[in-house]
PDB file of C-alpha atoms in Angstrom:
ATOM      1  CA  MET A   1     -59.131 113.150 139.465  1.00 41.00           C
ATOM      2  CA  ALA A   2     -58.660 109.704 138.088  1.00 38.00           C
ATOM      3  CA  MET A   3     -55.995 110.572 135.701  1.00 40.00           C
ATOM      4  CA  ALA A   4     -54.088 112.520 138.423  1.00 46.00           C
ATOM      5  CA  ALA A   5     -54.423 109.397 140.846  1.00 41.00           C
ATOM      6  CA  LEU A   6     -53.138 107.133 137.966  1.00 34.00           C
ATOM      7  CA  ARG A   7     -50.153 109.413 137.320  1.00 45.00           C
ATOM      8  CA  ARG A   8     -49.342 109.298 141.052  1.00 46.00           C
ATOM      9  CA  GLU A   9     -49.429 105.548 141.098  1.00 40.00           C
ATOM     10  CA  GLY A  10     -47.349 105.306 138.103  1.00 41.00           C
ATOM     11  CA  ARG A  11     -44.590 107.560 139.710  1.00 47.00           C
ATOM     12  CA  ARG A  12     -44.871 105.067 142.705  1.00 40.00           C
ATOM     13  CA  PHE A  13     -44.168 102.024 140.802  1.00 34.00           C
ATOM     14  CA  ALA A  14     -41.823 103.435 138.188  1.00 40.00           C
ATOM     15  CA  PRO A  15     -38.610 102.290 140.087  1.00 40.00           C
ATOM     16  CA  LEU A  16     -39.901  98.814 140.182  1.00 37.00           C
ATOM     17  CA  ILE A  17     -40.852  98.374 136.423  1.00 36.00           C
ATOM     18  CA  SER A  18     -37.874 100.513 135.030  1.00 38.00           C
ATOM     19  CA  PRO A  19     -35.107  98.485 133.412  1.00 41.00           C
ATOM     20  CA  ARG A  20     -32.378 100.489 134.947  1.00 39.00           C
ATOM     21  CA  PRO A  21     -31.693  98.348 138.031  1.00 39.00           C
ATOM     22  CA  ILE A  22     -31.239  95.420 135.728  1.00 35.00           C
ATOM     23  CA  THR A  23     -29.087  97.409 133.465  1.00 36.00           C
ATOM     24  CA  ALA A  24     -27.119  98.272 136.674  1.00 36.00           C
ATOM     25  CA  VAL A  25     -26.535  94.724 137.492  1.00 36.00           C
ATOM     26  CA  ARG A  26     -25.696  93.728 133.969  1.00 36.00           C
ATOM     27  CA  SER A  27     -23.098  96.514 133.632  1.00 35.00           C
ATOM     28  CA  SER A  28     -20.377  94.650 135.648  1.00 36.00           C
ATOM     29  CA  PRO A  29     -21.092  90.848 135.263  1.00 38.00           C
ATOM     30  CA  ILE A  30     -18.398  88.425 136.281  1.00 36.00           C
ATOM     31  CA  VAL A  31     -18.315  87.019 132.808  1.00 40.00           C
ATOM     32  CA  PRO A  32     -19.703  88.979 129.613  1.00 41.00           C
ATOM     33  CA  THR A  33     -22.244  87.371 127.371  1.00 42.00           C
ATOM     34  CA  HIS A  34     -22.418  87.535 123.481  1.00 42.00           C
ATOM     35  CA  GLU A  35     -23.796  90.779 123.839  1.00 40.00           C
ATOM     36  CA  ASP A  36     -21.365  92.300 126.276  1.00 40.00           C
ATOM     37  CA  GLU A  37     -18.358  90.331 125.654  1.00 43.00           C
ATOM     38  CA  GLY A  38     -14.897  91.638 126.492  1.00 42.00           C
ATOM     39  CA  PRO A  39     -12.135  92.246 123.875  1.00 42.00           C
ATOM     40  CA  ILE A  40     -11.401  89.181 121.735  1.00 43.00           C
ATOM     41  CA  GLY A  41      -7.998  87.626 122.271  1.00 41.00           C
ATOM     42  CA  VAL A  42      -7.313  89.671 125.414  1.00 38.00           C
ATOM     43  CA  ARG A  43      -9.434  87.831 128.230  1.00 46.00           C
ATOM     44  CA  TYR A  44     -12.759  86.731 126.752  1.00 55.00           C
ATOM     45  CA  ILE A  45     -13.642  85.224 123.483  1.00 68.00           C
ATOM     46  CA  SER A  46     -17.085  84.394 121.989  1.00 81.00           C
ATOM     47  CA  THR A  47     -18.159  80.899 121.384  1.00 85.00           C
ATOM     48  CA  GLN A  48     -18.821  81.529 117.749  1.00 88.00           C
ATOM     49  CA  VAL A  49     -15.140  82.536 117.173  1.00 90.00           C
ATOM     50  CA  VAL A  50     -14.042  79.386 119.004  1.00 90.00           C
ATOM     51  CA  ARG A  51     -16.213  77.300 116.933  1.00 91.00           C
ATOM     52  CA  ASN A  52     -14.898  78.656 113.601  1.00 93.00           C
ATOM     53  CA  ARG A  53     -11.387  78.119 114.790  1.00 93.00           C
ATOM     54  CA  MET A  54     -12.239  74.553 115.686  1.00 94.00           C
ATOM     55  CA  LYS A  55     -13.627  74.032 112.349  1.00 95.00           C
ATOM     56  CA  SER A  56     -10.572  75.393 110.666  1.00 95.00           C
ATOM     57  CA  VAL A  57      -8.077  73.312 112.670  1.00 95.00           C
ATOM     58  CA  LYS A  58     -10.284  70.223 111.927  1.00 95.00           C
ATOM     59  CA  ASN A  59     -10.043  70.924 108.306  1.00 96.00           C
ATOM     60  CA  ILE A  60      -6.101  71.322 108.489  1.00 95.00           C
ATOM     61  CA  GLN A  61      -5.799  68.152 110.250  1.00 95.00           C
ATOM     62  CA  LYS A  62      -7.744  66.344 107.735  1.00 95.00           C
ATOM     63  CA  ILE A  63      -5.416  67.803 104.860  1.00 96.00           C
ATOM     64  CA  THR A  64      -2.271  66.883 106.813  1.00 95.00           C
ATOM     65  CA  LYS A  65      -3.340  63.374 107.426  1.00 95.00           C
ATOM     66  CA  ALA A  66      -4.176  63.055 103.713  1.00 96.00           C
ATOM     67  CA  MET A  67      -0.868  64.366 102.680  1.00 95.00           C
ATOM     68  CA  LYS A  68       0.871  61.955 105.105  1.00 94.00           C
ATOM     69  CA  MET A  69      -0.832  58.937 103.380  1.00 95.00           C
ATOM     70  CA  VAL A  70      -0.053  60.234  99.921  1.00 95.00           C
ATOM     71  CA  ALA A  71       3.670  60.658 100.962  1.00 94.00           C
ATOM     72  CA  ALA A  72       3.858  57.191 102.201  1.00 94.00           C
ATOM     73  CA  SER A  73       2.477  55.830  99.082  1.00 93.00           C
ATOM     74  CA  LYS A  74       4.899  57.690  96.932  1.00 92.00           C
ATOM     75  CA  LEU A  75       7.821  56.714  99.119  1.00 93.00           C
ATOM     76  CA  ARG A  76       7.176  53.021  98.764  1.00 91.00           C
ATOM     77  CA  ALA A  77       7.190  53.329  95.084  1.00 88.00           C
ATOM     78  CA  VAL A  78      10.300  55.256  94.895  1.00 93.00           C
ATOM     79  CA  GLN A  79      12.303  53.545  97.592  1.00 92.00           C
ATOM     80  CA  THR A  80      12.394  50.262  95.509  1.00 90.00           C
ATOM     81  CA  LYS A  81      13.961  52.151  92.601  1.00 91.00           C
ATOM     82  CA  ALA A  82      16.620  53.884  94.835  1.00 91.00           C
ATOM     83  CA  GLU A  83      17.810  50.806  96.393  1.00 89.00           C
ATOM     84  CA  ASN A  84      18.179  49.269  92.961  1.00 89.00           C
ATOM     85  CA  SER A  85      19.877  52.237  91.536  1.00 89.00           C
ATOM     86  CA  ARG A  86      22.740  51.856  94.026  1.00 85.00           C
ATOM     87  CA  GLY A  87      24.194  49.052  92.070  1.00 82.00           C
ATOM     88  CA  LEU A  88      24.764  51.357  89.153  1.00 81.00           C
ATOM     89  CA  TRP A  89      27.080  54.020  90.591  1.00 78.00           C
ATOM     90  CA  GLN A  90      29.144  51.949  93.186  1.00 79.00           C
ATOM     91  CA  PRO A  91      31.186  50.020  90.469  1.00 79.00           C
ATOM     92  CA  PHE A  92      32.168  53.615  88.979  1.00 75.00           C
ATOM     93  CA  THR A  93      33.158  54.692  92.402  1.00 76.00           C
ATOM     94  CA  ALA A  94      35.284  51.628  92.779  1.00 76.00           C
ATOM     95  CA  LEU A  95      36.790  52.163  89.477  1.00 77.00           C
ATOM     96  CA  LEU A  96      37.398  55.934  89.211  1.00 76.00           C
ATOM     97  CA  GLY A  97      37.145  56.925  92.831  1.00 72.00           C
ATOM     98  CA  ASP A  98      35.318  59.746  94.468  1.00 76.00           C
ATOM     99  CA  LEU A  99      37.773  62.581  95.195  1.00 77.00           C
ATOM    100  CA  PRO A 100      35.855  65.496  96.945  1.00 78.00           C
ATOM    101  CA  SER A 101      39.193  67.230  97.855  1.00 80.00           C
ATOM    102  CA  VAL A 102      40.551  67.375  94.437  1.00 84.00           C
ATOM    103  CA  ASP A 103      41.932  70.910  93.443  1.00 85.00           C
ATOM    104  CA  VAL A 104      40.601  72.001  90.046  1.00 89.00           C
ATOM    105  CA  LYS A 105      39.959  75.367  88.349  1.00 90.00           C
ATOM    106  CA  LYS A 106      36.298  74.766  86.931  1.00 92.00           C
ATOM    107  CA  ASN A 107      33.730  73.384  89.388  1.00 93.00           C
ATOM    108  CA  VAL A 108      30.153  72.850  88.810  1.00 95.00           C
ATOM    109  CA  VAL A 109      27.837  72.259  91.892  1.00 95.00           C
ATOM    110  CA  VAL A 110      24.760  70.422  90.968  1.00 96.00           C
ATOM    111  CA  THR A 111      22.157  71.085  93.710  1.00 96.00           C
ATOM    112  CA  ILE A 112      19.352  68.539  93.791  1.00 96.00           C
ATOM    113  CA  SER A 113      16.142  69.907  95.488  1.00 95.00           C
ATOM    114  CA  SER A 114      12.313  69.286  95.443  1.00 94.00           C
ATOM    115  CA  ASP A 115       9.674  71.225  93.553  1.00 93.00           C
ATOM    116  CA  LYS A 116       7.333  71.333  96.239  1.00 91.00           C
ATOM    117  CA  GLY A 117       7.503  72.426 100.023  1.00 90.00           C
ATOM    118  CA  LEU A 118       6.098  71.025 103.240  1.00 90.00           C
ATOM    119  CA  CYS A 119       9.057  68.594 103.683  1.00 90.00           C
ATOM    120  CA  GLY A 120      11.136  69.891 106.558  1.00 86.00           C
ATOM    121  CA  GLY A 121      14.725  71.331 105.986  1.00 89.00           C
ATOM    122  CA  ILE A 122      16.041  68.959 103.212  1.00 91.00           C
ATOM    123  CA  ASN A 123      16.144  71.909 100.701  1.00 94.00           C
ATOM    124  CA  SER A 124      17.691  74.310 102.849  1.00 94.00           C
ATOM    125  CA  THR A 125      20.411  71.803 103.983  1.00 94.00           C
ATOM    126  CA  SER A 126      21.271  71.217 100.095  1.00 94.00           C
ATOM    127  CA  VAL A 127      21.476  74.791  99.641  1.00 95.00           C
ATOM    128  CA  LYS A 128      23.639  75.510 102.623  1.00 95.00           C
ATOM    129  CA  ILE A 129      26.257  72.765 101.579  1.00 95.00           C
ATOM    130  CA  SER A 130      26.136  74.048  97.988  1.00 95.00           C
ATOM    131  CA  LYS A 131      27.050  77.573  99.232  1.00 94.00           C
ATOM    132  CA  GLY A 132      29.802  75.971 101.380  1.00 94.00           C
ATOM    133  CA  ILE A 133      31.164  74.051  98.453  1.00 94.00           C
ATOM    134  CA  TYR A 134      31.096  77.362  96.308  1.00 93.00           C
ATOM    135  CA  LYS A 135      32.989  79.236  98.987  1.00 92.00           C
ATOM    136  CA  LEU A 136      35.639  76.402  99.451  1.00 91.00           C
ATOM    137  CA  ASN A 137      36.176  76.322  95.615  1.00 89.00           C
ATOM    138  CA  SER A 138      36.322  80.028  95.029  1.00 86.00           C
ATOM    139  CA  GLY A 139      39.657  81.977  94.144  1.00 83.00           C
ATOM    140  CA  PRO A 140      41.225  84.183  91.927  1.00 85.00           C
ATOM    141  CA  GLU A 141      42.062  81.656  89.152  1.00 86.00           C
ATOM    142  CA  LYS A 142      39.008  79.391  89.877  1.00 90.00           C
ATOM    143  CA  GLU A 143      35.439  79.427  88.526  1.00 92.00           C
ATOM    144  CA  THR A 144      32.486  77.857  90.098  1.00 93.00           C
ATOM    145  CA  LYS A 145      29.065  77.701  88.709  1.00 94.00           C
ATOM    146  CA  TYR A 146      25.723  76.256  89.869  1.00 95.00           C
ATOM    147  CA  VAL A 147      23.152  73.890  88.111  1.00 96.00           C
ATOM    148  CA  ILE A 148      19.892  73.611  89.936  1.00 95.00           C
ATOM    149  CA  LEU A 149      17.425  70.837  89.933  1.00 95.00           C
ATOM    150  CA  GLY A 150      14.205  71.796  91.598  1.00 93.00           C
ATOM    151  CA  GLU A 151      12.087  74.974  92.347  1.00 93.00           C
ATOM    152  CA  LYS A 152      13.164  75.177  96.058  1.00 94.00           C
ATOM    153  CA  ALA A 153      16.745  75.467  95.485  1.00 94.00           C
ATOM    154  CA  LYS A 154      16.014  77.861  92.552  1.00 93.00           C
ATOM    155  CA  ALA A 155      14.163  80.237  94.720  1.00 93.00           C
ATOM    156  CA  GLN A 156      16.769  80.427  97.387  1.00 93.00           C
ATOM    157  CA  LEU A 157      19.926  80.635  95.136  1.00 94.00           C
ATOM    158  CA  VAL A 158      18.404  83.178  92.709  1.00 93.00           C
ATOM    159  CA  ARG A 159      18.382  85.726  95.454  1.00 90.00           C
ATOM    160  CA  ASP A 160      21.969  86.033  96.011  1.00 87.00           C
ATOM    161  CA  SER A 161      23.900  83.897  93.285  1.00 88.00           C
ATOM    162  CA  LYS A 162      21.913  84.609  90.080  1.00 89.00           C
ATOM    163  CA  LYS A 163      25.004  85.502  88.185  1.00 92.00           C
ATOM    164  CA  ASP A 164      26.723  82.183  88.994  1.00 92.00           C
ATOM    165  CA  ILE A 165      23.789  79.911  87.880  1.00 94.00           C
ATOM    166  CA  GLU A 166      24.421  78.213  84.628  1.00 93.00           C
ATOM    167  CA  LEU A 167      21.560  75.915  84.162  1.00 93.00           C
ATOM    168  CA  ILE A 168      18.024  75.568  85.957  1.00 94.00           C
ATOM    169  CA  ILE A 169      15.762  72.394  85.546  1.00 93.00           C
ATOM    170  CA  THR A 170      12.419  72.266  87.200  1.00 91.00           C
ATOM    171  CA  GLU A 171       9.415  69.858  87.270  1.00 88.00           C
ATOM    172  CA  LEU A 172      11.687  66.704  87.318  1.00 86.00           C
ATOM    173  CA  GLN A 173       9.329  64.612  89.186  1.00 84.00           C
ATOM    174  CA  LYS A 174       6.363  65.453  87.184  1.00 83.00           C
ATOM    175  CA  ASN A 175       6.303  62.228  85.553  1.00 83.00           C
ATOM    176  CA  PRO A 176       7.667  58.912  87.305  1.00 85.00           C
ATOM    177  CA  LEU A 177      11.458  58.922  87.398  1.00 87.00           C
ATOM    178  CA  SER A 178      13.397  56.643  84.921  1.00 90.00           C
ATOM    179  CA  TYR A 179      16.923  56.296  84.002  1.00 91.00           C
ATOM    180  CA  THR A 180      16.225  57.373  80.389  1.00 91.00           C
ATOM    181  CA  GLN A 181      14.828  60.653  81.595  1.00 91.00           C
ATOM    182  CA  VAL A 182      17.595  61.385  83.803  1.00 92.00           C
ATOM    183  CA  SER A 183      20.311  60.412  81.311  1.00 92.00           C
ATOM    184  CA  VAL A 184      18.820  62.982  78.949  1.00 92.00           C
ATOM    185  CA  LEU A 185      19.161  65.695  81.586  1.00 92.00           C
ATOM    186  CA  ALA A 186      22.668  64.694  82.264  1.00 93.00           C
ATOM    187  CA  ASP A 187      23.602  65.035  78.458  1.00 92.00           C
ATOM    188  CA  GLU A 188      21.971  68.439  78.641  1.00 92.00           C
ATOM    189  CA  ILE A 189      24.081  69.453  81.532  1.00 93.00           C
ATOM    190  CA  LEU A 190      27.310  68.177  79.995  1.00 92.00           C
ATOM    191  CA  LYS A 191      26.691  70.092  76.725  1.00 90.00           C
ATOM    192  CA  ASN A 192      25.936  73.311  78.623  1.00 89.00           C
ATOM    193  CA  VAL A 193      28.684  73.411  81.010  1.00 91.00           C
ATOM    194  CA  GLU A 194      32.515  73.313  81.011  1.00 91.00           C
ATOM    195  CA  TYR A 195      33.843  71.483  84.036  1.00 92.00           C
ATOM    196  CA  ASP A 196      36.777  69.808  85.612  1.00 92.00           C
ATOM    197  CA  ALA A 197      34.748  68.544  88.532  1.00 92.00           C
ATOM    198  CA  LEU A 198      30.927  68.056  88.981  1.00 93.00           C
ATOM    199  CA  ARG A 199      29.895  68.029  92.587  1.00 94.00           C
ATOM    200  CA  ILE A 200      26.507  66.644  93.071  1.00 95.00           C
ATOM    201  CA  VAL A 201      24.721  67.666  96.170  1.00 96.00           C
ATOM    202  CA  PHE A 202      21.692  65.553  97.384  1.00 96.00           C
ATOM    203  CA  ASN A 203      20.169  63.909 100.507  1.00 95.00           C
ATOM    204  CA  LYS A 204      20.870  60.279 100.871  1.00 93.00           C
ATOM    205  CA  PHE A 205      17.807  58.396 102.216  1.00 93.00           C
ATOM    206  CA  HIS A 206      18.341  56.144 105.364  1.00 90.00           C
ATOM    207  CA  SER A 207      14.824  55.905 106.872  1.00 88.00           C
ATOM    208  CA  VAL A 208      11.679  57.868 107.078  1.00 88.00           C
ATOM    209  CA  VAL A 209      13.036  60.106 109.898  1.00 86.00           C
ATOM    210  CA  SER A 210      16.664  60.160 108.750  1.00 89.00           C
ATOM    211  CA  PHE A 211      18.531  61.379 105.716  1.00 92.00           C
ATOM    212  CA  VAL A 212      22.322  62.394 105.194  1.00 93.00           C
ATOM    213  CA  PRO A 213      23.517  65.319 102.984  1.00 94.00           C
ATOM    214  CA  THR A 214      25.839  63.733 100.549  1.00 94.00           C
ATOM    215  CA  VAL A 215      28.310  65.071  97.865  1.00 94.00           C
ATOM    216  CA  SER A 216      29.381  63.020  95.045  1.00 92.00           C
ATOM    217  CA  THR A 217      32.333  64.065  92.732  1.00 91.00           C
ATOM    218  CA  VAL A 218      32.474  63.299  89.079  1.00 91.00           C
ATOM    219  CA  LEU A 219      35.845  64.516  87.358  1.00 89.00           C
ATOM    220  CA  SER A 220      36.373  65.226  83.781  1.00 89.00           C
ATOM    221  CA  PRO A 221      38.415  62.789  81.691  1.00 85.00           C
ATOM    222  CA  GLU A 222      41.398  65.119  81.574  1.00 86.00           C
ATOM    223  CA  ILE A 223      41.509  65.359  85.492  1.00 86.00           C
ATOM    224  CA  VAL A 224      41.230  61.626  85.810  1.00 82.00           C
ATOM    225  CA  GLU A 225      43.969  61.312  83.444  1.00 79.00           C
ATOM    226  CA  ARG A 226      46.071  63.607  85.300  1.00 81.00           C
ATOM    227  CA  GLU A 227      45.390  62.216  88.653  1.00 75.00           C
ATOM    228  CA  SER A 228      46.174  58.741  87.233  1.00 71.00           C
ATOM    229  CA  GLU A 229      49.558  59.842  85.877  1.00 72.00           C
ATOM    230  CA  SER A 230      50.367  61.823  88.992  1.00 70.00           C
ATOM    231  CA  GLY A 231      49.607  58.867  91.231  1.00 62.00           C
ATOM    232  CA  GLY A 232      46.281  60.011  92.713  1.00 60.00           C
ATOM    233  CA  LYS A 233      43.957  57.800  94.423  1.00 60.00           C
ATOM    234  CA  LEU A 234      41.512  56.781  91.582  1.00 62.00           C
ATOM    235  CA  GLY A 235      40.212  53.364  92.652  1.00 59.00           C
ATOM    236  CA  GLU A 236      40.935  50.337  90.525  1.00 64.00           C
ATOM    237  CA  LEU A 237      41.403  52.126  87.134  1.00 64.00           C
ATOM    238  CA  ASP A 238      45.204  51.581  87.032  1.00 63.00           C
ATOM    239  CA  SER A 239      44.838  47.897  87.536  1.00 69.00           C
ATOM    240  CA  TYR A 240      43.046  47.400  83.898  1.00 70.00           C
ATOM    241  CA  GLU A 241      44.676  47.390  80.674  1.00 72.00           C
ATOM    242  CA  VAL A 242      43.192  49.155  77.579  1.00 68.00           C
ATOM    243  CA  GLU A 243      42.596  46.890  74.521  1.00 71.00           C
ATOM    244  CA  GLY A 244      41.036  47.599  71.140  1.00 66.00           C
ATOM    245  CA  GLY A 245      41.468  50.345  68.959  1.00 63.00           C
ATOM    246  CA  GLU A 246      40.182  53.093  71.464  1.00 70.00           C
ATOM    247  CA  THR A 247      42.682  55.258  73.306  1.00 73.00           C
ATOM    248  CA  LYS A 248      42.602  55.603  77.106  1.00 72.00           C
ATOM    249  CA  GLY A 249      41.305  59.192  76.701  1.00 74.00           C
ATOM    250  CA  GLU A 250      38.255  57.973  74.665  1.00 79.00           C
ATOM    251  CA  ILE A 251      37.570  55.370  77.054  1.00 80.00           C
ATOM    252  CA  LEU A 252      37.777  57.676  79.982  1.00 81.00           C
ATOM    253  CA  GLN A 253      35.246  60.117  78.166  1.00 84.00           C
ATOM    254  CA  ASN A 254      32.652  57.316  77.693  1.00 84.00           C
ATOM    255  CA  LEU A 255      33.091  56.348  81.552  1.00 85.00           C
ATOM    256  CA  ALA A 256      32.778  59.876  82.712  1.00 86.00           C
ATOM    257  CA  GLU A 257      29.565  60.578  80.865  1.00 88.00           C
ATOM    258  CA  PHE A 258      28.095  57.081  81.991  1.00 89.00           C
ATOM    259  CA  GLN A 259      29.317  57.438  85.505  1.00 88.00           C
ATOM    260  CA  PHE A 260      27.463  60.936  85.593  1.00 92.00           C
ATOM    261  CA  SER A 261      24.285  59.809  84.491  1.00 92.00           C
ATOM    262  CA  CYS A 262      24.526  56.912  86.739  1.00 92.00           C
ATOM    263  CA  VAL A 263      25.309  59.249  89.827  1.00 92.00           C
ATOM    264  CA  MET A 264      22.645  61.499  88.847  1.00 94.00           C
ATOM    265  CA  PHE A 265      19.955  58.913  88.521  1.00 94.00           C
ATOM    266  CA  ASN A 266      20.812  57.583  92.101  1.00 94.00           C
ATOM    267  CA  ALA A 267      20.973  61.037  93.614  1.00 94.00           C
ATOM    268  CA  VAL A 268      17.710  62.112  92.137  1.00 95.00           C
ATOM    269  CA  LEU A 269      16.006  58.938  93.409  1.00 95.00           C
ATOM    270  CA  GLU A 270      17.703  59.116  96.957  1.00 94.00           C
ATOM    271  CA  ASN A 271      16.692  62.935  97.256  1.00 95.00           C
ATOM    272  CA  ALA A 272      13.022  61.875  96.108  1.00 95.00           C
ATOM    273  CA  CYS A 273      12.898  59.286  99.002  1.00 95.00           C
ATOM    274  CA  SER A 274      14.289  61.754 101.540  1.00 94.00           C
ATOM    275  CA  GLU A 275      11.602  64.260 100.248  1.00 94.00           C
ATOM    276  CA  GLN A 276       8.619  61.915 100.955  1.00 94.00           C
ATOM    277  CA  GLY A 277      10.153  60.782 104.171  1.00 94.00           C
ATOM    278  CA  ALA A 278      10.442  64.203 105.486  1.00 94.00           C
ATOM    279  CA  ARG A 279       6.930  65.033 104.168  1.00 94.00           C
ATOM    280  CA  MET A 280       5.568  62.051 106.185  1.00 94.00           C
ATOM    281  CA  SER A 281       7.215  63.367 109.273  1.00 93.00           C
ATOM    282  CA  ALA A 282       6.265  67.027 108.848  1.00 94.00           C
ATOM    283  CA  MET A 283       2.549  66.015 108.164  1.00 95.00           C
ATOM    284  CA  ASP A 284       2.672  63.678 111.029  1.00 94.00           C
ATOM    285  CA  SER A 285       3.935  66.335 113.487  1.00 94.00           C
ATOM    286  CA  SER A 286       1.402  68.851 111.971  1.00 94.00           C
ATOM    287  CA  SER A 287      -1.612  66.542 112.620  1.00 95.00           C
ATOM    288  CA  ARG A 288      -0.422  65.956 116.215  1.00 95.00           C
ATOM    289  CA  ASN A 289      -0.007  69.816 116.750  1.00 95.00           C
ATOM    290  CA  ALA A 290      -3.666  70.364 115.200  1.00 95.00           C
ATOM    291  CA  GLY A 291      -4.953  67.651 117.627  1.00 94.00           C
ATOM    292  CA  ASP A 292      -3.380  69.367 120.555  1.00 95.00           C
ATOM    293  CA  MET A 293      -4.641  72.719 119.404  1.00 95.00           C
ATOM    294  CA  LEU A 294      -8.317  71.248 118.952  1.00 95.00           C
ATOM    295  CA  ASP A 295      -8.134  70.103 122.661  1.00 95.00           C
ATOM    296  CA  ARG A 296      -7.194  73.574 123.814  1.00 94.00           C
ATOM    297  CA  LEU A 297      -9.863  75.089 121.738  1.00 94.00           C
ATOM    298  CA  THR A 298     -12.373  72.553 123.050  1.00 94.00           C
ATOM    299  CA  LEU A 299     -11.495  73.376 126.616  1.00 93.00           C
ATOM    300  CA  THR A 300     -11.749  77.102 125.839  1.00 91.00           C
ATOM    301  CA  TYR A 301     -15.222  76.640 124.289  1.00 92.00           C
ATOM    302  CA  ASN A 302     -16.695  74.723 127.103  1.00 92.00           C
ATOM    303  CA  ARG A 303     -15.407  77.378 129.563  1.00 90.00           C
ATOM    304  CA  THR A 304     -16.780  80.181 127.608  1.00 88.00           C
ATOM    305  CA  ARG A 305     -20.174  78.537 127.169  1.00 89.00           C
ATOM    306  CA  GLN A 306     -20.463  77.546 130.886  1.00 90.00           C
ATOM    307  CA  ALA A 307     -19.453  81.257 131.673  1.00 88.00           C
ATOM    308  CA  SER A 308     -22.250  82.450 129.428  1.00 86.00           C
ATOM    309  CA  ILE A 309     -24.793  80.122 130.959  1.00 89.00           C
ATOM    310  CA  THR A 310     -23.715  81.148 134.506  1.00 91.00           C
ATOM    311  CA  THR A 311     -23.929  85.036 133.446  1.00 88.00           C
ATOM    312  CA  GLU A 312     -27.434  84.429 132.348  1.00 89.00           C
ATOM    313  CA  LEU A 313     -28.592  82.796 135.458  1.00 91.00           C
ATOM    314  CA  ILE A 314     -27.074  85.678 137.451  1.00 92.00           C
ATOM    315  CA  GLU A 315     -29.104  88.228 135.348  1.00 90.00           C
ATOM    316  CA  ILE A 316     -32.281  86.152 135.822  1.00 91.00           C
ATOM    317  CA  ILE A 317     -31.752  86.029 139.533  1.00 91.00           C
ATOM    318  CA  SER A 318     -30.804  89.644 139.821  1.00 91.00           C
ATOM    319  CA  GLY A 319     -33.894  90.750 137.792  1.00 88.00           C
ATOM    320  CA  ALA A 320     -36.110  88.809 139.809  1.00 88.00           C
ATOM    321  CA  SER A 321     -34.630  90.078 143.034  1.00 88.00           C
ATOM    322  CA  ALA A 322     -35.010  93.705 141.838  1.00 88.00           C
ATOM    323  CA  LEU A 323     -38.567  93.249 140.864  1.00 87.00           C
ATOM    324  CA  GLU A 324     -39.491  91.670 144.289  1.00 83.00           C
ATOM    325  CA  GLY A 325     -37.510  94.333 146.200  1.00 66.00           C
TER     326      GLY A 325
END
């Protein structure tokens, strides 16, 4: 009798102590909890995922700020050298002139780029101008070749102009740039290519946020002599008289080699300054974008946490109401 009465009382109180009413309330909450969260990335997101993203963005922001400071330090070191090097090639431009429109058969495009990325579009700009010069100087009786300085220009030009690349030089800035180092590279280029005109493509530094794509032309001694005899515009060369035992051709040969090394030295330094300035700008923009993203993630995290707390309160109240009812 006692056991039968206990079973009857249990059946009477079963609806009150059963978890099914609470489950029914939790099956359609306003905002899901960690256990019942919605699809990630669609409407709801867990606080753990947001915390992980915030941590990743903070780490990226630290890296970009550090890279900006490193680029600023390198820029100050290279900028002084670049300003001083401008006094080397300017006298040669006044003496031999700079004739970008001269028509010759053998053109060599010297494309100067960086070995590292994260510096904006300076490398893409140099490659585009190099391809444009290649098309302008292409023809049935003409020959145009590439000489590449830097990994980034190499990666872009090898894809579609591999057969036209004559020489590739990388890791130019592994050591501090000096005239001795660049003059050795200039001699190596002159020994390995045949040219009538060397067209050097680089980015001239103006400020941290401004650089100008530039093309400097260095003519071979034969073309210089030809233009001089035909009355071409070659600066102040014709106003000088040749003295001593050397002929005009020998003097022009020495001047052309020295001019190329000086123009190369200035071009490499100007491009290095432009690279560091562009990297500073790029890292500054990345740091600001990371800050904006961090603000949005913080707002999302706070909203998700508040929604979770609200849901838990609703569950407690609903459970208590079900037990009392």
